[in-house]
């Protein structure tokens, strides 16, 4: 993302996604990963550190956070002081092979880009994981998005300004194109567009397997429907 996109993401997400949500995300992810406290873990696409702070609260005092945004990593240092932070692209992680027991990627951070980009990020995650190590991904449900391919939301937020978000889902490419616009109280207008590719379970399973990861579990366990809000996938490194 570019600096304007980073700033919009930071300003809007930290107001719409309170710490309670991050704690819930991490509790579910740790339950799936079954990783012992003290083992090396990584949050891939850690943003401004809200999930890192939750990992620390839940018994993992030194999680590794990886993001390519300097602005977001500066915020993460304040949010999660005992975390280790690395600025890097998820497709080229500066980490030793087999150095991580479990990795986590929340809210489709790994899927900002092409399918080739996603494969590269999954391949790198597999490389840094120990044999039998796990990757927990959370991502949106493409069936839910297909029901309402166009959506718009706007709100005046105290202390921030006017926030508008418009999304368009392309079923042919499985890409959700989201434009966020922030108009501050001082009249400054910032706008950025994000393209996120979402995968149905069979496609995700095939993509992961090509990268050296096996899909072990999906949550919820029930069949995917238009009402399913999101998918949480547990992937394991092939021994």
PDB file of N, CA and C in Angstrom, residues 16 39 61 94 122 134 149 218:
ATOM      1  N   UNK A  16     -12.872   1.584  13.970  1.00  0.00           N
ATOM      2  CA  UNK A  16     -13.947   0.626  13.707  1.00  0.00           C
ATOM      3  C   UNK A  16     -13.641  -0.773  14.235  1.00  0.00           C
ATOM      4  N   UNK A  39       6.780 -20.380  22.043  1.00  0.00           N
ATOM      5  CA  UNK A  39       7.240 -20.797  20.726  1.00  0.00           C
ATOM      6  C   UNK A  39       7.211 -19.594  19.772  1.00  0.00           C
ATOM      7  N   UNK A  61       4.706 -13.496  24.667  1.00  0.00           N
ATOM      8  CA  UNK A  61       5.257 -12.169  24.974  1.00  0.00           C
ATOM      9  C   UNK A  61       6.089 -11.522  23.880  1.00  0.00           C
ATOM     10  N   UNK A  94      12.509 -11.884   5.293  1.00  0.00           N
ATOM     11  CA  UNK A  94      13.912 -11.991   5.702  1.00  0.00           C
ATOM     12  C   UNK A  94      14.059 -12.851   6.968  1.00  0.00           C
ATOM     13  N   UNK A 122       2.151 -17.343   0.245  1.00  0.00           N
ATOM     14  CA  UNK A 122       1.926 -18.651   0.867  1.00  0.00           C
ATOM     15  C   UNK A 122       3.194 -19.498   0.828  1.00  0.00           C
ATOM     16  N   UNK A 134       1.982 -24.407  11.520  1.00  0.00           N
ATOM     17  CA  UNK A 134       0.669 -24.046  10.993  1.00  0.00           C
ATOM     18  C   UNK A 134       0.590 -22.565  10.617  1.00  0.00           C
ATOM     19  N   UNK A 149     -22.959  -7.515  -4.758  1.00  0.00           N
ATOM     20  CA  UNK A 149     -21.679  -7.173  -5.387  1.00  0.00           C
ATOM     21  C   UNK A 149     -21.303  -5.694  -5.304  1.00  0.00           C
ATOM     22  N   UNK A 218     -11.378 -25.894   8.301  1.00  0.00           N
ATOM     23  CA  UNK A 218     -12.043 -24.616   8.065  1.00  0.00           C
ATOM     24  C   UNK A 218     -12.992 -24.333   9.216  1.00  0.00           C
TER      25      UNK A 218
END
